Short mmCIF file of C-alpha atoms in Angstrom, two decimals:
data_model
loop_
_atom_site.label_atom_id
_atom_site.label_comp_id
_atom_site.label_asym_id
_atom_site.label_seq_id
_atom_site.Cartn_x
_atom_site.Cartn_y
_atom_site.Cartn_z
CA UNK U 1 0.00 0.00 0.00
CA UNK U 2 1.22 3.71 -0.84
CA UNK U 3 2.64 5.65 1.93
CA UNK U 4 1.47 8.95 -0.72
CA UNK U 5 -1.68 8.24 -1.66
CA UNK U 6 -2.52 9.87 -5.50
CA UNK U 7 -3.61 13.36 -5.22
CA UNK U 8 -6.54 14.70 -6.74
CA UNK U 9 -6.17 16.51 -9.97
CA UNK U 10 -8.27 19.15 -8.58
CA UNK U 11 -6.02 19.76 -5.48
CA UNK U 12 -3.95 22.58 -4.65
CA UNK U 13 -0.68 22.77 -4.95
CA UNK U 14 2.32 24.59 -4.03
CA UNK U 15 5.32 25.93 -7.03
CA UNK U 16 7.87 27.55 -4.81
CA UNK U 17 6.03 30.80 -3.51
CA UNK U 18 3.25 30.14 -5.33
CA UNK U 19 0.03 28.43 -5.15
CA UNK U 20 -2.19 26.84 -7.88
CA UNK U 21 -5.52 26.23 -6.98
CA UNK U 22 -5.69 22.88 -8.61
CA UNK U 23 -3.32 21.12 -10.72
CA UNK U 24 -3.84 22.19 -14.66
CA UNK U 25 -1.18 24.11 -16.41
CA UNK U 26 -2.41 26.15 -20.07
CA UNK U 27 1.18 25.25 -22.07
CA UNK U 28 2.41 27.56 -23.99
CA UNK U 29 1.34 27.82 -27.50
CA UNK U 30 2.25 30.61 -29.87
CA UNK U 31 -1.28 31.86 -30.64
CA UNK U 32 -0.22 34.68 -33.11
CA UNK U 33 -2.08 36.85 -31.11
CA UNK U 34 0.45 39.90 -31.04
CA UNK U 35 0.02 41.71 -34.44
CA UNK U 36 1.66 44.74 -33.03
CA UNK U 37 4.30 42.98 -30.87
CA UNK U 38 1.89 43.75 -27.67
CA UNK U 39 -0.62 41.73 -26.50
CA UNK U 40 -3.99 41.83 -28.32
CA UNK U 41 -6.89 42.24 -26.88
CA UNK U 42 -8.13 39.11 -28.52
CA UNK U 43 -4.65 37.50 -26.41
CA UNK U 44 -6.43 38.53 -23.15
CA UNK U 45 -9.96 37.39 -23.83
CA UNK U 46 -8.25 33.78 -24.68
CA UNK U 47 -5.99 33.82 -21.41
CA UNK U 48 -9.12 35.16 -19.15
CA UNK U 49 -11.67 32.19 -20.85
CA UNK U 50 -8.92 29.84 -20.14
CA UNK U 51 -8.61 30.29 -15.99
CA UNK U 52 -12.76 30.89 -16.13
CA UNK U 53 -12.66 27.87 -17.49
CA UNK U 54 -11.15 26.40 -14.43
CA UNK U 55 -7.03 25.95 -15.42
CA UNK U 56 -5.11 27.20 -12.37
CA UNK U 57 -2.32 28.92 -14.25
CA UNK U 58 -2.24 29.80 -17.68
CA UNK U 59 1.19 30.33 -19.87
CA UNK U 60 1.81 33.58 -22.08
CA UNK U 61 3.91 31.82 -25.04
CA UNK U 62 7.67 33.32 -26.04
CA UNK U 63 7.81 36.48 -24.78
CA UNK U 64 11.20 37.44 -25.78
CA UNK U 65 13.78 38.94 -23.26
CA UNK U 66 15.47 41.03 -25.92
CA UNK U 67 14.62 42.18 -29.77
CA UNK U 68 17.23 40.31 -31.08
CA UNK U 69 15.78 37.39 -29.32
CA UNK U 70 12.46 37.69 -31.09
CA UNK U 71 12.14 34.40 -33.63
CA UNK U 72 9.27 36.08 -35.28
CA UNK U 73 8.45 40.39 -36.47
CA UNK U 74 5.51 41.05 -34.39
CA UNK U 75 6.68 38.53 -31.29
CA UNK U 76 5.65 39.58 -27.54
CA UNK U 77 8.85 41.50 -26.25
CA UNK U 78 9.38 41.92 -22.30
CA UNK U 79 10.45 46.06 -22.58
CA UNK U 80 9.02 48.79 -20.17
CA UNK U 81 7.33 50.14 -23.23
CA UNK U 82 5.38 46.68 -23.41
CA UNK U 83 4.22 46.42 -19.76
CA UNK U 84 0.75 48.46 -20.01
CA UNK U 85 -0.63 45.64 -22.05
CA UNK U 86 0.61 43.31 -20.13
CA UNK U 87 -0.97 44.34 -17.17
CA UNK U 88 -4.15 44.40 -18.92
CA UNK U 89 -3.58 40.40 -19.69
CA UNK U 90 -2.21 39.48 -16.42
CA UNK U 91 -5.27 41.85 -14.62
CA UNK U 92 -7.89 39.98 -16.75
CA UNK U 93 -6.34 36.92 -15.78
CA UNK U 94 -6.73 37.75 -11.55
CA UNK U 95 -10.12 39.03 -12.07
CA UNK U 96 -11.62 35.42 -13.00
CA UNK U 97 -9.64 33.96 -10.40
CA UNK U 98 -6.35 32.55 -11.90
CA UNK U 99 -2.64 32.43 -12.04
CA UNK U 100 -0.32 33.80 -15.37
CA UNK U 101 2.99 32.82 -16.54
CA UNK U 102 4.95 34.34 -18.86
CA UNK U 103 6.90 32.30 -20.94
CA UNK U 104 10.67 33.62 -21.64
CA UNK U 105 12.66 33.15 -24.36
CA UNK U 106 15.65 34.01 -26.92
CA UNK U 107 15.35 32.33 -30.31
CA UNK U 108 19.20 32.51 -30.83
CA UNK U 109 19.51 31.09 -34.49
CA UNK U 110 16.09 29.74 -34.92
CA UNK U 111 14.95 33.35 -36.23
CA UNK U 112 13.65 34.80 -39.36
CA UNK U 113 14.26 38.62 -38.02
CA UNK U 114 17.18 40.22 -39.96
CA UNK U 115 17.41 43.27 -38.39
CA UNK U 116 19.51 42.91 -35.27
CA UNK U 117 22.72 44.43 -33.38
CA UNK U 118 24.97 41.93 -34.74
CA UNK U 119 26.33 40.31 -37.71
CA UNK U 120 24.82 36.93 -37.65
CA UNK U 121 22.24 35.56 -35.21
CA UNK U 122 23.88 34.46 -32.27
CA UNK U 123 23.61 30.54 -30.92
CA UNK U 124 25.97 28.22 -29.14
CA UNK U 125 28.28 27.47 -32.10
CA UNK U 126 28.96 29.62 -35.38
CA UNK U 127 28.91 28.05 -38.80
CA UNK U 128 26.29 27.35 -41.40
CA UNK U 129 23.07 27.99 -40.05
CA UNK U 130 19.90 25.50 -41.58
CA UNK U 131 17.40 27.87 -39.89
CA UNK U 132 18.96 30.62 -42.12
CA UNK U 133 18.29 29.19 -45.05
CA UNK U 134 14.72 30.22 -45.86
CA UNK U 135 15.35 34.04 -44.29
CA UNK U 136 18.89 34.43 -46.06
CA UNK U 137 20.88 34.08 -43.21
CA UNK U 138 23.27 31.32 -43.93
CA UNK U 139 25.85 31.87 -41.01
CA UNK U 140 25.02 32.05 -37.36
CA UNK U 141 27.91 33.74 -34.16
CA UNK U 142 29.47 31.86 -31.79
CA UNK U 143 28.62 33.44 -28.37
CA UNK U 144 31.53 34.54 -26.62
CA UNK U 145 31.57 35.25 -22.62
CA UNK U 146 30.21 39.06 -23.19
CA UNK U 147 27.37 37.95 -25.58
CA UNK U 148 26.77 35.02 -22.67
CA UNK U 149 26.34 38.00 -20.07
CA UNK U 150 24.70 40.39 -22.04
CA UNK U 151 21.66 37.38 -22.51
CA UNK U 152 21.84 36.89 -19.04
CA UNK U 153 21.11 40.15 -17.56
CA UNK U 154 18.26 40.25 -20.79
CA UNK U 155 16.36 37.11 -19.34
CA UNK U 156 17.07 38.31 -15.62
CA UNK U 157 15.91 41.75 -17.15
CA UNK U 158 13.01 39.95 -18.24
CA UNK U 159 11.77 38.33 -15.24
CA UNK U 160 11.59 41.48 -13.21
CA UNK U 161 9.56 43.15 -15.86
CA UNK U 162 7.14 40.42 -15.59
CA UNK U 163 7.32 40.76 -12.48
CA UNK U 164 6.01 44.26 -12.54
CA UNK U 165 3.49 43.34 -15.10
CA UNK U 166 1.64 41.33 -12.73
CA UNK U 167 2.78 37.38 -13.81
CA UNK U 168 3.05 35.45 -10.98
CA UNK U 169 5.80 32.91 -12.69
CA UNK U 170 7.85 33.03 -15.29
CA UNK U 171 8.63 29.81 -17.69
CA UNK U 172 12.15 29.77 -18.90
CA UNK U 173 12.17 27.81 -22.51
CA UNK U 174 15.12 25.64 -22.67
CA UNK U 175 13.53 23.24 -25.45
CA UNK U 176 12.83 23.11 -29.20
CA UNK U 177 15.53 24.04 -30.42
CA UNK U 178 15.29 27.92 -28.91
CA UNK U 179 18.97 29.61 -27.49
CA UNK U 180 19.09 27.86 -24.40
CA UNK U 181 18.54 24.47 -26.36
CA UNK U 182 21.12 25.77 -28.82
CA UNK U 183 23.39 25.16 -25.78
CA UNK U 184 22.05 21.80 -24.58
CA UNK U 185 21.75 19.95 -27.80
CA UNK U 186 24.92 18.40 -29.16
CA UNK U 187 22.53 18.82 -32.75
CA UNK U 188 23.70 22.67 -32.48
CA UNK U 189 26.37 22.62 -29.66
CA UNK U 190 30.06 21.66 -31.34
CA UNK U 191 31.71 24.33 -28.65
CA UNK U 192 35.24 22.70 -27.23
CA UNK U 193 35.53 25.24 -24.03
CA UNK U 194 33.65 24.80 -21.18
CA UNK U 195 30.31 25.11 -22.46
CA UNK U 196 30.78 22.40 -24.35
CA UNK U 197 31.13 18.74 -24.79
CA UNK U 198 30.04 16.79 -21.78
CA UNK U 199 25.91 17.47 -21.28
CA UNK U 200 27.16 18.97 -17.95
CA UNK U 201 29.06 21.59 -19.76
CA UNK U 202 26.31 21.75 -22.44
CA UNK U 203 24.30 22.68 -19.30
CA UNK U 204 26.50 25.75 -18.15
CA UNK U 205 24.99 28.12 -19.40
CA UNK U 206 21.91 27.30 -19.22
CA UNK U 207 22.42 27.15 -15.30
CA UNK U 208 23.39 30.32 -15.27
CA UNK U 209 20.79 31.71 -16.94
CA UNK U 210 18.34 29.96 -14.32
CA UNK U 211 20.38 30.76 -11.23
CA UNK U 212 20.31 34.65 -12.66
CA UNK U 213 15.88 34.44 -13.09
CA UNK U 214 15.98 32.56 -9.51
CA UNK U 215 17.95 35.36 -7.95
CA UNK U 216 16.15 38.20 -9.68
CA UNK U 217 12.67 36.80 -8.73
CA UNK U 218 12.45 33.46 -7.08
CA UNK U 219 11.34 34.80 -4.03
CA UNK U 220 8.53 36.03 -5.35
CA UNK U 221 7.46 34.38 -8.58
CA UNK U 222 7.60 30.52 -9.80
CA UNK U 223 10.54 30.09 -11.49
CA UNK U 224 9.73 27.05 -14.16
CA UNK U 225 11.87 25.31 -16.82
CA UNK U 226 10.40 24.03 -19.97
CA UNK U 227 12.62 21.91 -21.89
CA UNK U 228 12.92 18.67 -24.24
CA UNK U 229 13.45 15.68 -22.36
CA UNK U 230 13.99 13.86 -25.59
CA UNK U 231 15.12 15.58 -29.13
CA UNK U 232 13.10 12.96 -31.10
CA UNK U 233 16.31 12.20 -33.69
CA UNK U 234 19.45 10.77 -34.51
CA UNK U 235 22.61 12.21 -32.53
CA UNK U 236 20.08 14.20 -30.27
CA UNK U 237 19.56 13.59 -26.59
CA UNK U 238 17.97 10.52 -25.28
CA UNK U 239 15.04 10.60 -22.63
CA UNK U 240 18.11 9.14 -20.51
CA UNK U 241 20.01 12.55 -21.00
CA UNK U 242 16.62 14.33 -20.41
CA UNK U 243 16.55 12.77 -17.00
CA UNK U 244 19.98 13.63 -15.68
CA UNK U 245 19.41 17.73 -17.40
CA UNK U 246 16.32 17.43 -14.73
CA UNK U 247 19.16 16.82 -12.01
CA UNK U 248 20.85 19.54 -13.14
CA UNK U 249 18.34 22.18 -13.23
CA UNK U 250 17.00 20.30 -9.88
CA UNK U 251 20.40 21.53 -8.22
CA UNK U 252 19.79 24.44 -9.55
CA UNK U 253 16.91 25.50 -7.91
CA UNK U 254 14.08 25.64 -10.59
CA UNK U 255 10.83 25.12 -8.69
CA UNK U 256 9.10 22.62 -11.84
CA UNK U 257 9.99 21.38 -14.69
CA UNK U 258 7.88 21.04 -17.51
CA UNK U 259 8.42 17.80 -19.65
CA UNK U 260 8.21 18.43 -23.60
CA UNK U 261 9.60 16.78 -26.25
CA UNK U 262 11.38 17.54 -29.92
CA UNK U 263 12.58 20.31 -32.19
CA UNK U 264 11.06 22.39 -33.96
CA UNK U 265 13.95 21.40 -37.37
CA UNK U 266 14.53 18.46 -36.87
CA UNK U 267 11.33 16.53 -34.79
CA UNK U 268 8.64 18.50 -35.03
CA UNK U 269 5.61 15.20 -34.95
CA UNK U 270 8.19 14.21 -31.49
CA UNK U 271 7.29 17.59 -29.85
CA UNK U 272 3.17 16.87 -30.73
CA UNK U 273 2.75 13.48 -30.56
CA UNK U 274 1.09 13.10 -34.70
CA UNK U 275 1.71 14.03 -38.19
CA UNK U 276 0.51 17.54 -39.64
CA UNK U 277 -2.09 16.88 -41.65
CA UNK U 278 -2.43 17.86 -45.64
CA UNK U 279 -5.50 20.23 -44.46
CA UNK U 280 -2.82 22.07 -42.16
CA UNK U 281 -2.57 24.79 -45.29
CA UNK U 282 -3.92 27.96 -44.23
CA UNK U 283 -2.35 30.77 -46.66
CA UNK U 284 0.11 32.21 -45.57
CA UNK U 285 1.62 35.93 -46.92
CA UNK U 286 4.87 35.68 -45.66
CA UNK U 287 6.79 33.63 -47.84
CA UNK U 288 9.44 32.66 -46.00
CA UNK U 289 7.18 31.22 -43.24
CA UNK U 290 4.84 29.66 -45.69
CA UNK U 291 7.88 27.72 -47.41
CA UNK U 292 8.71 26.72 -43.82
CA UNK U 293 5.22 25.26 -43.76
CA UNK U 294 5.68 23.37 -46.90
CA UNK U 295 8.84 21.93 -45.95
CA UNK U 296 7.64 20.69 -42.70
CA UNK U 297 4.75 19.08 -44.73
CA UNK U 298 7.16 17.42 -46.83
CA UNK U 299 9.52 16.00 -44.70
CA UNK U 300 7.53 15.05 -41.57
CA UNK U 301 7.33 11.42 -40.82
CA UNK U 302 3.79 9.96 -40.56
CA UNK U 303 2.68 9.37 -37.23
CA UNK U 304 -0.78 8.23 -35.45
CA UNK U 305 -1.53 10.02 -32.53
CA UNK U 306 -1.64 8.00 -29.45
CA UNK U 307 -2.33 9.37 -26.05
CA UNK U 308 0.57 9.97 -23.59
CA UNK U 309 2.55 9.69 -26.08
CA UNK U 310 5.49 10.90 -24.04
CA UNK U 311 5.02 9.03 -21.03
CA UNK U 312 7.47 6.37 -21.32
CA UNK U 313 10.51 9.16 -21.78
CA UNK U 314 8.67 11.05 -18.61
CA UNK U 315 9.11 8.34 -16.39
CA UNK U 316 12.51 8.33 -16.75
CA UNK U 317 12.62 11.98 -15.65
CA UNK U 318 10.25 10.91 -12.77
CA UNK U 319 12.48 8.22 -11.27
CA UNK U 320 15.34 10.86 -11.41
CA UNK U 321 14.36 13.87 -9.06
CA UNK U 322 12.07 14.67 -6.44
CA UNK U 323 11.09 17.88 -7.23
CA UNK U 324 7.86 18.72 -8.73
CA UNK U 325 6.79 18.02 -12.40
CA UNK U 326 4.11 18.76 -14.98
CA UNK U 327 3.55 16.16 -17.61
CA UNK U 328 2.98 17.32 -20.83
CA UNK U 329 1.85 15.32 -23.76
CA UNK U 330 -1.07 13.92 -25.36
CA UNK U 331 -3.29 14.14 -22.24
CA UNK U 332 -7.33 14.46 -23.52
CA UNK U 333 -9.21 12.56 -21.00
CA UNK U 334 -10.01 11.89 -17.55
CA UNK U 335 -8.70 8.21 -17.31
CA UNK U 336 -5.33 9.36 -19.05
CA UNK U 337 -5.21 12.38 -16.15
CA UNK U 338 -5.59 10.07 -13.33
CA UNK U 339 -3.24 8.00 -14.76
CA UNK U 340 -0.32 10.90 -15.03
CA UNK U 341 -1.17 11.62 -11.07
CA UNK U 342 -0.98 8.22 -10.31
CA UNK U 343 2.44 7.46 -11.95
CA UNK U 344 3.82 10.36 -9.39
CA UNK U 345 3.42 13.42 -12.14
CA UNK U 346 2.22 16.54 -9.59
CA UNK U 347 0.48 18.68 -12.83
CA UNK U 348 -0.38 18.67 -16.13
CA UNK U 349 0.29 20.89 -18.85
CA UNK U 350 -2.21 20.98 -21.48
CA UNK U 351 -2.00 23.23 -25.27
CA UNK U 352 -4.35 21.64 -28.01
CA UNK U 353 -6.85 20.17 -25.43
CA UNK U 354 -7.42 23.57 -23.99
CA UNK U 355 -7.66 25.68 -27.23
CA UNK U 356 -10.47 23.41 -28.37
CA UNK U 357 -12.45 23.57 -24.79
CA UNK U 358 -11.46 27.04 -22.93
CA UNK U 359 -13.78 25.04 -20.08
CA UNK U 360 -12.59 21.59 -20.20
CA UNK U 361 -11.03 21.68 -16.72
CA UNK U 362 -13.99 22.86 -14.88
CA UNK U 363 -16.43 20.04 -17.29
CA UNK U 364 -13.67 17.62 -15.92
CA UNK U 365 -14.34 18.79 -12.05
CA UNK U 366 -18.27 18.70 -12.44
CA UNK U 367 -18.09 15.41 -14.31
CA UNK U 368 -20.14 16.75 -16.98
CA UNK U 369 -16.92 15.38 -19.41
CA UNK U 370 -13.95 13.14 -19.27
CA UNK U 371 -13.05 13.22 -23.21
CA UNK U 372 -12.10 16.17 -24.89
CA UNK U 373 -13.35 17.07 -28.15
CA UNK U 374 -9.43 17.50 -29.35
CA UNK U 375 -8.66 15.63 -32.15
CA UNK U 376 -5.02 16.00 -32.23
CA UNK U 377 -5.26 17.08 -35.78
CA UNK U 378 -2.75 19.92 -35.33
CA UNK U 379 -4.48 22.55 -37.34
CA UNK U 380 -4.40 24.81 -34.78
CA UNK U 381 -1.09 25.48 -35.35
CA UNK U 382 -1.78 26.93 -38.45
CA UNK U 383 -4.85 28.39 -37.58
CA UNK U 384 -1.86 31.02 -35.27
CA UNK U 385 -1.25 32.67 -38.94
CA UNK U 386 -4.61 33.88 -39.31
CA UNK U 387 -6.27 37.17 -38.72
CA UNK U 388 -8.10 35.84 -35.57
CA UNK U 389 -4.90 33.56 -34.13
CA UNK U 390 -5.01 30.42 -33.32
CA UNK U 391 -8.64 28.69 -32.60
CA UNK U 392 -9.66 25.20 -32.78
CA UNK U 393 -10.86 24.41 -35.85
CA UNK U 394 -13.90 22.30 -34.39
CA UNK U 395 -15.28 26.05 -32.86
CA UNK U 396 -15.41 29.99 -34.23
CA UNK U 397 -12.04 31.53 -35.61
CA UNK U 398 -10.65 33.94 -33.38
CA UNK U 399 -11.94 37.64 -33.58
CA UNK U 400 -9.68 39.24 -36.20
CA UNK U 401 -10.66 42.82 -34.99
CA UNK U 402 -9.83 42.02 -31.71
CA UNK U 403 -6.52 40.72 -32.52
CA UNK U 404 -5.65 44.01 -34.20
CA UNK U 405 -6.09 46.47 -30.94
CA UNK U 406 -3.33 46.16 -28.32
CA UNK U 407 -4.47 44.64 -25.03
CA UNK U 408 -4.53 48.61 -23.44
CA UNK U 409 -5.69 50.22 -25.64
CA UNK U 410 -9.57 52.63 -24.72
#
């Protein structure tokens, strides 16, 4: 018999200084719902539906600490200038009686933006840069140790400014194939000094970008890591590697980790779990990103969704540290839920699920559901390059007027 019995999905539960009301996480999904590089007002309606809808703490996808570590034009940017409509979000968000988190990020060389203060986009080695290749920038920089500071003080920069913006955590995105996964990968991290090599040194600098957030506002914010416990491909790391970069960032102090999967290059059906379908063709205007689009098409494997799809590579992360986790993965029903709590997994992160029911969390709690409508057909990704952002496909396309006035605006 269990010493710790399984807690209720529905419990509270405590994320360093903070406290989530129950145990349902909104991941982070870019909703292209920040036409002006602000939050939309259409970006605060979604955000406030999703905690009225019963999820405890909902995730404000790659707001980038810096401009040059924007992957996208009109990507949310943490600046002073930015914090207004922020506010509005994270107010919104208080008012129906949940928690925000603001996702931060640096895209390093996974970026299509041109304009920036240096030469070449900046990443954990230099060279030829496959990203580049459908923006026109074929070479990405080497960071040296000022470039490695200079991101530092951006994300710790960052963190504050959420702070002051109302988030009550911030989510530091070490997956995907983003900056910080730049570092961790040995895909993009051929370094020889001492941020390279062993996964320990491939870890470095990632470490010091946590220990940086922790100190700047770990006393009074959640401090969470998101990364990819398994790259999905050849020469990538394992779900074995995964498990010892949770010891790592364990030591560090993080106060959760939250388990994804893949890269965004190279894996992109590991990080969701299924193929993108032939339907995912919404038109896109910018050609670069609409060539990106096609070549993803082309080249992804085919593969049938399967619920917890990522569960056997989580385990592995389970049996490795104590400290608390949120599964994320493939999760659309009640008896795949209780299973994650039961296996020892303290939350769970849900993206798709959530889009296509704002609700489904509170239908879960009055037991008027237990399946979700989610199909796992992906098309919401696409559905982020439309006027309205992302929506489900199964309900109304997001309100394109809304999406055009920033979150502050009278």
């Amino acid at each position: 018999m269990s010493l710790h019995p399984t807690p209720s999905p529905f419990s509270p539960i405590a994320i360093g200084p903070l406290t989530l009301k129950n145990r349902f996480i909104k991941a982070a999904t870019n909703e292209g719902m920040s036409a002006q590089g602000v939050p939309s007002k259409q970006l605060v309606k979604l955000h406030a539906a999703l905690v009225n809808g019963g999820t405890a703490l909902t995730t404000v996808a790659y707001c980038a600490v810096s401009s040059d570590g924007r992957t996208l034009p009109n990507q949310l940017i943490l600046v002073p200038e930015s914090l207004p409509h922020f506010k509005a979000l994270t107010d919104a968000v208080h008012r129906e009686g949940g928690l925000a988190s603001a996702q931060i990020t640096h895209g390093g060389c996974f970026t299509f933006i041109r304009e920036r203060s240096t030469a070449r986009p900046l990443s954990s080695s230099g060279g030829f840069n496959k990203i580049g290749m459908m923006s026109g920038m074929f070479l990405k920089q080497a960071m040296n140790e000022r470039d490695m500071q200079q991101v530092v003080q951006d994300f710790a920069r960052a963190a504050r400014l959420a702070r002051q913006a109302g988030f009550d955590a911030v989510e530091i995105h070490m997956g995907h194939g983003y900056l910080l996964s730049q570092f961790i990968s040995p895909l993009y991290n051929k370094r020889r000094d001492q941020y390279g090599g062993s996964l320990e040194n491939r870890l470095r600098f990632p470490r010091r970008v946590l220990r940086a957030v922790l100190d700047a506002v770990g006393r009074d914010m959640a401090v969470i890591c998101k990364y990819s416990i398994t790259e999905g491909v050849r020469g990538g790391n394992s779900a074995e590697d995964g498990a010892q970069i949770a010891r790592m960032l364990e030591q560090e102090g993080a106060h959760l980790l939250v388990l994804s999967a893949g890269m965004n290059a190279e894996s992109i059906t590991t990080m969701f779990g299924s193929s993108f379908p032939k339907e995912n063709r919404v038109q896109q205007k910018n050609p670069v990103i609409a060539l990106a689009m096609a070549i993803q098409r082309l080249t992804d494997p085919k593969v049938e969704f399967r619920e917890l799809y990522l569960l056997e590579h989580a385990r592995k992360v389970r049996a490795a540290v104590k400290m608390p986790l949120a599964y994320l993965g493939g999760a659309k029903s009640l008896s795949s839920i209780e299973r994650i709590m039961a296996e020892g997994f303290d939350l769970i992160a849900m993206g798709r699920v959530l889009l296509a029911e704002h609700d489904y969390v509170n239908k879960l709690a009055s037991g008027a559901s237990k399946n979700s409508i989610c199909t796992a057909c992906n098309r919401c990704v696409a559905m982020m390059y439309t006027p309205g952002g992302t929506s489900c496909v199964l309900g109304k396309p997001g309100d394109a007027e809304l999406n055009r006035q920033p979150a502050a605006a009278q």
